[in-house]
């Protein structure tokens, strides 16, 4: 499926019109989420920045064929809390089953959700993601410490530089930087970012038990770019160990954020998988 070359601001307006922003308490947190459409439900779980509007291209491609729910993340300190909040949110929206698409951190959340609420999952799409292990703990713990003690504006500038490197070459870079700035603004932004690292560290502690249990059984697609600098083969391998029958799509290039760098390919592969 072709992705129209519409200016990004117009896409954002179309997305927000098709999927109006809602809010609802669930799992002890106040959730914000975009929802709209009719048909089978597709739940979109975004990356670590935690903004549901990051699904612009895929959401607009799904419009008219599926009911879409794309969540912003609250400051939960574990993936279990996030998964339980999503489950409660879906129940409140009268959703019994959903196709679950997770990018980066969202893929980790999708994995946890599929284990805690397996009957709610119709299929899994895991992109630009893997599972952190003990080899990642020192780096993530140090990053968390830096987030807590350093001046927040200096930290946000480092985030901007990292995103410029990750999304290098994207015509829409400045639009997304503005969205990330809004999501990380002030002490609330700091708290939400730190909570994400707490969730990573908590998940590492739970990994051995997860690896001892089989993963969710059902249609699963894993999409990965060979030049993704943020997710290692070892991290991806853990997901493949849990989902040995997964369909795997490899892109030679595209980096970590394929929906930004290769939207047409990404949308085509996900839509083909969903049928």
mmCIF file of C-alpha atoms in Angstrom:
data_model
loop_
_atom_site.group_PDB
_atom_site.id
_atom_site.type_symbol
_atom_site.label_atom_id
_atom_site.label_comp_id
_atom_site.label_asym_id
_atom_site.label_seq_id
_atom_site.Cartn_x
_atom_site.Cartn_y
_atom_site.Cartn_z
ATOM 1 C CA UNK A 1 0.000 0.000 0.000
ATOM 2 C CA UNK A 2 1.335 3.390 -0.982
ATOM 3 C CA UNK A 3 1.711 6.090 1.665
ATOM 4 C CA UNK A 4 0.609 9.486 0.282
ATOM 5 C CA UNK A 5 3.328 12.155 0.264
ATOM 6 C CA UNK A 6 1.126 14.526 2.242
ATOM 7 C CA UNK A 7 2.839 17.198 4.347
ATOM 8 C CA UNK A 8 3.302 15.855 7.846
ATOM 9 C CA UNK A 9 1.188 18.559 9.503
ATOM 10 C CA UNK A 10 -1.755 17.666 7.258
ATOM 11 C CA UNK A 11 -1.311 13.998 8.117
ATOM 12 C CA UNK A 12 -1.386 14.868 11.800
ATOM 13 C CA UNK A 13 -4.646 16.768 11.375
ATOM 14 C CA UNK A 14 -6.148 13.857 9.433
ATOM 15 C CA UNK A 15 -4.998 11.392 12.101
ATOM 16 C CA UNK A 16 -6.471 13.457 14.928
ATOM 17 C CA UNK A 17 -9.749 13.812 13.025
ATOM 18 C CA UNK A 18 -9.992 10.080 12.344
ATOM 19 C CA UNK A 19 -8.880 9.070 15.830
ATOM 20 C CA UNK A 20 -9.901 11.740 18.355
ATOM 21 C CA UNK A 21 -7.833 11.944 21.521
ATOM 22 C CA UNK A 22 -9.531 10.483 24.576
ATOM 23 C CA UNK A 23 -8.608 10.003 28.216
ATOM 24 C CA UNK A 24 -9.588 7.416 30.786
ATOM 25 C CA UNK A 25 -8.266 6.135 34.128
ATOM 26 C CA UNK A 26 -7.020 2.554 33.929
ATOM 27 C CA UNK A 27 -4.652 0.488 36.034
ATOM 28 C CA UNK A 28 -4.057 3.315 38.483
ATOM 29 C CA UNK A 29 -2.982 5.831 35.820
ATOM 30 C CA UNK A 30 -4.635 8.402 33.608
ATOM 31 C CA UNK A 31 -4.307 7.194 30.022
ATOM 32 C CA UNK A 32 -4.495 9.324 26.878
ATOM 33 C CA UNK A 33 -5.195 7.496 23.640
ATOM 34 C CA UNK A 34 -6.342 8.015 20.076
ATOM 35 C CA UNK A 35 -9.306 5.889 19.012
ATOM 36 C CA UNK A 36 -11.674 5.610 16.093
ATOM 37 C CA UNK A 37 -12.900 3.505 13.215
ATOM 38 C CA UNK A 38 -14.780 0.226 13.065
ATOM 39 C CA UNK A 39 -13.991 -3.424 12.477
ATOM 40 C CA UNK A 40 -11.364 -5.636 14.063
ATOM 41 C CA UNK A 41 -9.308 -3.713 16.604
ATOM 42 C CA UNK A 42 -5.650 -2.849 16.019
ATOM 43 C CA UNK A 43 -3.828 -1.741 19.166
ATOM 44 C CA UNK A 44 -0.763 0.398 18.416
ATOM 45 C CA UNK A 45 1.961 0.484 21.086
ATOM 46 C CA UNK A 46 4.543 3.169 20.432
ATOM 47 C CA UNK A 47 8.221 3.430 21.346
ATOM 48 C CA UNK A 48 9.877 4.901 24.400
ATOM 49 C CA UNK A 49 8.876 8.509 23.757
ATOM 50 C CA UNK A 50 5.371 7.257 24.445
ATOM 51 C CA UNK A 51 3.281 9.271 21.968
ATOM 52 C CA UNK A 52 0.492 7.494 20.120
ATOM 53 C CA UNK A 53 0.481 10.002 17.267
ATOM 54 C CA UNK A 54 3.772 8.427 16.191
ATOM 55 C CA UNK A 55 1.580 5.982 14.257
ATOM 56 C CA UNK A 56 0.460 8.580 11.696
ATOM 57 C CA UNK A 57 1.138 6.626 8.506
ATOM 58 C CA UNK A 58 -0.006 3.227 9.712
ATOM 59 C CA UNK A 59 -3.038 4.665 11.482
ATOM 60 C CA UNK A 60 -4.219 6.453 8.351
ATOM 61 C CA UNK A 61 -3.654 3.295 6.295
ATOM 62 C CA UNK A 62 -5.774 1.326 8.774
ATOM 63 C CA UNK A 63 -8.587 3.895 8.687
ATOM 64 C CA UNK A 64 -11.738 2.537 7.079
ATOM 65 C CA UNK A 65 -10.781 -1.103 7.581
ATOM 66 C CA UNK A 66 -10.035 -1.396 11.283
ATOM 67 C CA UNK A 67 -10.847 0.154 14.610
ATOM 68 C CA UNK A 68 -7.633 1.760 15.851
ATOM 69 C CA UNK A 69 -6.465 2.446 19.406
ATOM 70 C CA UNK A 70 -3.065 4.151 19.809
ATOM 71 C CA UNK A 71 -1.974 4.916 23.358
ATOM 72 C CA UNK A 72 0.282 7.460 25.022
ATOM 73 C CA UNK A 73 2.182 5.962 27.952
ATOM 74 C CA UNK A 74 1.603 7.107 31.536
ATOM 75 C CA UNK A 75 4.535 7.128 34.026
ATOM 76 C CA UNK A 76 4.273 3.443 34.971
ATOM 77 C CA UNK A 77 7.463 1.885 36.349
ATOM 78 C CA UNK A 78 6.951 -1.634 34.997
ATOM 79 C CA UNK A 79 5.740 -3.296 31.831
ATOM 80 C CA UNK A 80 3.364 -5.343 33.967
ATOM 81 C CA UNK A 81 1.641 -2.146 35.106
ATOM 82 C CA UNK A 82 1.510 -0.849 31.538
ATOM 83 C CA UNK A 83 0.114 -4.153 30.237
ATOM 84 C CA UNK A 84 -2.521 -4.329 32.951
ATOM 85 C CA UNK A 85 -3.479 -0.719 32.254
ATOM 86 C CA UNK A 86 -3.844 -1.467 28.541
ATOM 87 C CA UNK A 87 -5.951 -4.526 29.341
ATOM 88 C CA UNK A 88 -8.261 -2.476 31.565
ATOM 89 C CA UNK A 89 -8.427 0.269 28.944
ATOM 90 C CA UNK A 90 -9.413 -2.186 26.209
ATOM 91 C CA UNK A 91 -12.051 -3.750 28.440
ATOM 92 C CA UNK A 92 -13.512 -0.298 29.107
ATOM 93 C CA UNK A 93 -13.645 0.209 25.328
ATOM 94 C CA UNK A 94 -15.509 -3.128 25.007
ATOM 95 C CA UNK A 95 -12.601 -4.721 23.155
ATOM 96 C CA UNK A 96 -12.329 -8.484 23.558
ATOM 97 C CA UNK A 97 -9.469 -9.153 21.132
ATOM 98 C CA UNK A 98 -7.001 -7.012 19.209
ATOM 99 C CA UNK A 99 -4.200 -7.231 16.702
ATOM 100 C CA UNK A 100 -1.249 -5.793 18.629
ATOM 101 C CA UNK A 101 1.491 -3.820 16.854
ATOM 102 C CA UNK A 102 4.476 -2.751 18.967
ATOM 103 C CA UNK A 103 7.502 -0.679 17.959
ATOM 104 C CA UNK A 104 10.697 -0.645 20.071
ATOM 105 C CA UNK A 105 9.553 -0.294 23.710
ATOM 106 C CA UNK A 106 6.052 -0.987 22.421
ATOM 107 C CA UNK A 107 7.218 -4.374 21.168
ATOM 108 C CA UNK A 108 8.445 -5.219 24.653
ATOM 109 C CA UNK A 109 5.075 -4.141 26.024
ATOM 110 C CA UNK A 110 3.297 -6.237 23.392
ATOM 111 C CA UNK A 111 5.277 -9.282 24.531
ATOM 112 C CA UNK A 112 4.338 -8.720 28.174
ATOM 113 C CA UNK A 113 0.707 -8.027 27.251
ATOM 114 C CA UNK A 114 0.528 -11.278 25.276
ATOM 115 C CA UNK A 115 1.625 -13.174 28.376
ATOM 116 C CA UNK A 116 -0.561 -11.402 30.922
ATOM 117 C CA UNK A 117 -3.701 -11.238 28.753
ATOM 118 C CA UNK A 118 -3.183 -13.904 26.068
ATOM 119 C CA UNK A 119 -6.849 -14.276 25.138
ATOM 120 C CA UNK A 120 -7.006 -10.589 24.258
ATOM 121 C CA UNK A 121 -4.350 -10.915 21.518
ATOM 122 C CA UNK A 122 -5.431 -11.802 17.985
ATOM 123 C CA UNK A 123 -1.978 -11.394 16.399
ATOM 124 C CA UNK A 124 1.395 -9.819 17.207
ATOM 125 C CA UNK A 125 3.539 -7.489 15.096
ATOM 126 C CA UNK A 126 6.902 -6.737 16.733
ATOM 127 C CA UNK A 127 9.083 -4.146 14.987
ATOM 128 C CA UNK A 128 12.430 -2.565 15.804
ATOM 129 C CA UNK A 129 12.400 -4.406 19.099
ATOM 130 C CA UNK A 130 13.924 -7.114 21.256
ATOM 131 C CA UNK A 131 14.302 -7.901 24.940
ATOM 132 C CA UNK A 132 17.015 -6.375 27.105
ATOM 133 C CA UNK A 133 19.174 -8.701 29.223
ATOM 134 C CA UNK A 134 21.634 -8.416 32.091
ATOM 135 C CA UNK A 135 24.295 -7.196 29.666
ATOM 136 C CA UNK A 136 22.175 -4.061 29.254
ATOM 137 C CA UNK A 137 21.567 -3.386 32.953
ATOM 138 C CA UNK A 138 24.693 -1.261 33.688
ATOM 139 C CA UNK A 139 24.087 0.992 30.684
ATOM 140 C CA UNK A 140 20.389 1.457 31.407
ATOM 141 C CA UNK A 141 20.928 1.978 35.136
ATOM 142 C CA UNK A 142 23.574 4.611 34.424
ATOM 143 C CA UNK A 143 21.257 6.339 31.965
ATOM 144 C CA UNK A 144 18.497 6.380 34.559
ATOM 145 C CA UNK A 145 20.860 7.970 37.086
ATOM 146 C CA UNK A 146 21.848 10.650 34.586
ATOM 147 C CA UNK A 147 18.203 11.405 33.851
ATOM 148 C CA UNK A 148 17.538 11.931 37.532
ATOM 149 C CA UNK A 149 20.527 14.032 38.534
ATOM 150 C CA UNK A 150 21.414 16.116 35.464
ATOM 151 C CA UNK A 151 19.679 19.371 34.483
ATOM 152 C CA UNK A 152 16.610 18.300 32.560
ATOM 153 C CA UNK A 153 17.029 20.779 29.722
ATOM 154 C CA UNK A 154 20.539 19.457 29.072
ATOM 155 C CA UNK A 155 19.150 15.928 29.003
ATOM 156 C CA UNK A 156 16.442 16.953 26.557
ATOM 157 C CA UNK A 157 19.054 18.444 24.234
ATOM 158 C CA UNK A 158 20.924 15.130 24.300
ATOM 159 C CA UNK A 159 17.655 13.425 23.365
ATOM 160 C CA UNK A 160 17.241 15.789 20.430
ATOM 161 C CA UNK A 161 20.744 15.007 19.192
ATOM 162 C CA UNK A 162 20.119 11.274 19.493
ATOM 163 C CA UNK A 163 16.843 11.557 17.598
ATOM 164 C CA UNK A 164 18.512 13.596 14.854
ATOM 165 C CA UNK A 165 21.011 10.762 14.439
ATOM 166 C CA UNK A 166 18.323 8.064 14.536
ATOM 167 C CA UNK A 167 16.006 9.862 12.086
ATOM 168 C CA UNK A 168 18.759 11.275 9.876
ATOM 169 C CA UNK A 169 17.509 12.050 6.387
ATOM 170 C CA UNK A 170 13.829 12.207 7.313
ATOM 171 C CA UNK A 171 12.011 15.229 5.876
ATOM 172 C CA UNK A 172 9.736 15.140 8.902
ATOM 173 C CA UNK A 173 12.481 15.340 11.523
ATOM 174 C CA UNK A 174 11.593 18.777 12.867
ATOM 175 C CA UNK A 175 7.919 17.870 13.218
ATOM 176 C CA UNK A 176 8.790 14.854 15.337
ATOM 177 C CA UNK A 177 11.312 16.782 17.406
ATOM 178 C CA UNK A 178 8.533 19.212 18.308
ATOM 179 C CA UNK A 179 6.318 16.310 19.377
ATOM 180 C CA UNK A 180 9.083 14.778 21.477
ATOM 181 C CA UNK A 181 9.771 18.157 23.070
ATOM 182 C CA UNK A 182 6.120 18.414 24.072
ATOM 183 C CA UNK A 183 6.118 14.884 25.513
ATOM 184 C CA UNK A 184 9.257 15.468 27.596
ATOM 185 C CA UNK A 185 8.457 18.971 28.808
ATOM 186 C CA UNK A 186 8.942 19.806 32.487
ATOM 187 C CA UNK A 187 9.101 17.559 35.524
ATOM 188 C CA UNK A 188 6.202 15.476 34.250
ATOM 189 C CA UNK A 189 8.281 14.683 31.172
ATOM 190 C CA UNK A 190 11.261 13.780 33.325
ATOM 191 C CA UNK A 191 9.129 11.501 35.535
ATOM 192 C CA UNK A 192 7.650 9.709 32.536
ATOM 193 C CA UNK A 193 11.088 9.205 30.975
ATOM 194 C CA UNK A 194 12.612 7.878 34.211
ATOM 195 C CA UNK A 195 9.640 5.541 34.646
ATOM 196 C CA UNK A 196 10.436 4.058 31.246
ATOM 197 C CA UNK A 197 13.933 3.144 32.390
ATOM 198 C CA UNK A 198 12.527 1.685 35.605
ATOM 199 C CA UNK A 199 10.316 -0.489 33.416
ATOM 200 C CA UNK A 200 13.307 -1.644 31.348
ATOM 201 C CA UNK A 201 15.265 -2.579 34.469
ATOM 202 C CA UNK A 202 12.294 -4.374 35.994
ATOM 203 C CA UNK A 203 11.803 -6.378 32.805
ATOM 204 C CA UNK A 204 15.449 -7.457 32.808
ATOM 205 C CA UNK A 205 14.908 -8.934 36.264
ATOM 206 C CA UNK A 206 11.898 -10.872 34.992
ATOM 207 C CA UNK A 207 13.590 -12.119 31.819
ATOM 208 C CA UNK A 208 14.881 -15.493 33.134
ATOM 209 C CA UNK A 209 11.375 -16.525 34.166
ATOM 210 C CA UNK A 210 9.994 -15.345 30.818
ATOM 211 C CA UNK A 211 12.538 -17.395 28.889
ATOM 212 C CA UNK A 212 11.534 -20.503 30.814
ATOM 213 C CA UNK A 213 7.949 -20.184 29.609
ATOM 214 C CA UNK A 214 6.723 -20.477 26.018
ATOM 215 C CA UNK A 215 5.663 -17.290 24.313
ATOM 216 C CA UNK A 216 2.205 -16.491 23.031
ATOM 217 C CA UNK A 217 1.077 -18.899 20.313
ATOM 218 C CA UNK A 218 -0.512 -17.304 17.292
ATOM 219 C CA UNK A 219 0.233 -15.298 14.133
ATOM 220 C CA UNK A 220 3.384 -13.272 14.777
ATOM 221 C CA UNK A 221 5.384 -10.970 12.503
ATOM 222 C CA UNK A 222 8.809 -9.593 13.409
ATOM 223 C CA UNK A 223 10.269 -6.744 11.332
ATOM 224 C CA UNK A 224 13.877 -5.662 11.757
ATOM 225 C CA UNK A 225 16.394 -3.514 9.915
ATOM 226 C CA UNK A 226 19.913 -4.908 9.697
ATOM 227 C CA UNK A 227 21.371 -1.476 10.474
ATOM 228 C CA UNK A 228 19.292 -0.860 13.610
ATOM 229 C CA UNK A 229 21.857 0.538 16.048
ATOM 230 C CA UNK A 230 19.567 0.450 19.098
ATOM 231 C CA UNK A 231 18.457 -3.200 19.150
ATOM 232 C CA UNK A 232 21.059 -5.974 19.028
ATOM 233 C CA UNK A 233 20.854 -9.413 17.458
ATOM 234 C CA UNK A 234 21.041 -10.892 20.945
ATOM 235 C CA UNK A 235 17.992 -8.908 22.043
ATOM 236 C CA UNK A 236 16.067 -9.919 18.919
ATOM 237 C CA UNK A 237 17.156 -13.513 19.446
ATOM 238 C CA UNK A 238 15.323 -13.646 22.752
ATOM 239 C CA UNK A 239 12.072 -12.774 21.008
ATOM 240 C CA UNK A 240 12.713 -15.379 18.332
ATOM 241 C CA UNK A 241 13.369 -17.943 21.054
ATOM 242 C CA UNK A 242 9.912 -17.180 22.428
ATOM 243 C CA UNK A 243 8.301 -17.102 18.972
ATOM 244 C CA UNK A 244 10.165 -19.690 16.866
ATOM 245 C CA UNK A 245 7.373 -19.785 14.282
ATOM 246 C CA UNK A 246 7.276 -16.027 13.752
ATOM 247 C CA UNK A 247 7.336 -14.636 10.231
ATOM 248 C CA UNK A 248 10.468 -12.470 9.957
ATOM 249 C CA UNK A 249 11.037 -9.556 7.575
ATOM 250 C CA UNK A 250 14.562 -8.123 7.280
ATOM 251 C CA UNK A 251 15.302 -4.742 5.740
ATOM 252 C CA UNK A 252 18.907 -4.082 4.766
ATOM 253 C CA UNK A 253 18.612 -0.431 5.757
ATOM 254 C CA UNK A 254 16.208 1.795 7.612
ATOM 255 C CA UNK A 255 17.614 2.030 11.100
ATOM 256 C CA UNK A 256 15.530 1.816 14.243
ATOM 257 C CA UNK A 257 12.432 3.819 13.319
ATOM 258 C CA UNK A 258 11.211 2.136 10.148
ATOM 259 C CA UNK A 259 7.852 3.881 10.152
ATOM 260 C CA UNK A 260 9.803 7.143 9.840
ATOM 261 C CA UNK A 261 12.540 5.984 7.456
ATOM 262 C CA UNK A 262 10.588 3.501 5.288
ATOM 263 C CA UNK A 263 6.886 4.189 5.787
ATOM 264 C CA UNK A 264 5.690 2.632 2.532
ATOM 265 C CA UNK A 265 7.506 -0.667 3.143
ATOM 266 C CA UNK A 266 6.454 -0.745 6.785
ATOM 267 C CA UNK A 267 2.796 -0.062 6.073
ATOM 268 C CA UNK A 268 2.744 -2.568 3.209
ATOM 269 C CA UNK A 269 4.222 -5.381 5.296
ATOM 270 C CA UNK A 270 1.993 -4.776 8.313
ATOM 271 C CA UNK A 271 -1.172 -4.426 6.230
ATOM 272 C CA UNK A 272 -0.324 -7.565 4.254
ATOM 273 C CA UNK A 273 0.185 -9.488 7.481
ATOM 274 C CA UNK A 274 -3.093 -8.257 8.957
ATOM 275 C CA UNK A 275 -4.842 -9.240 5.742
#
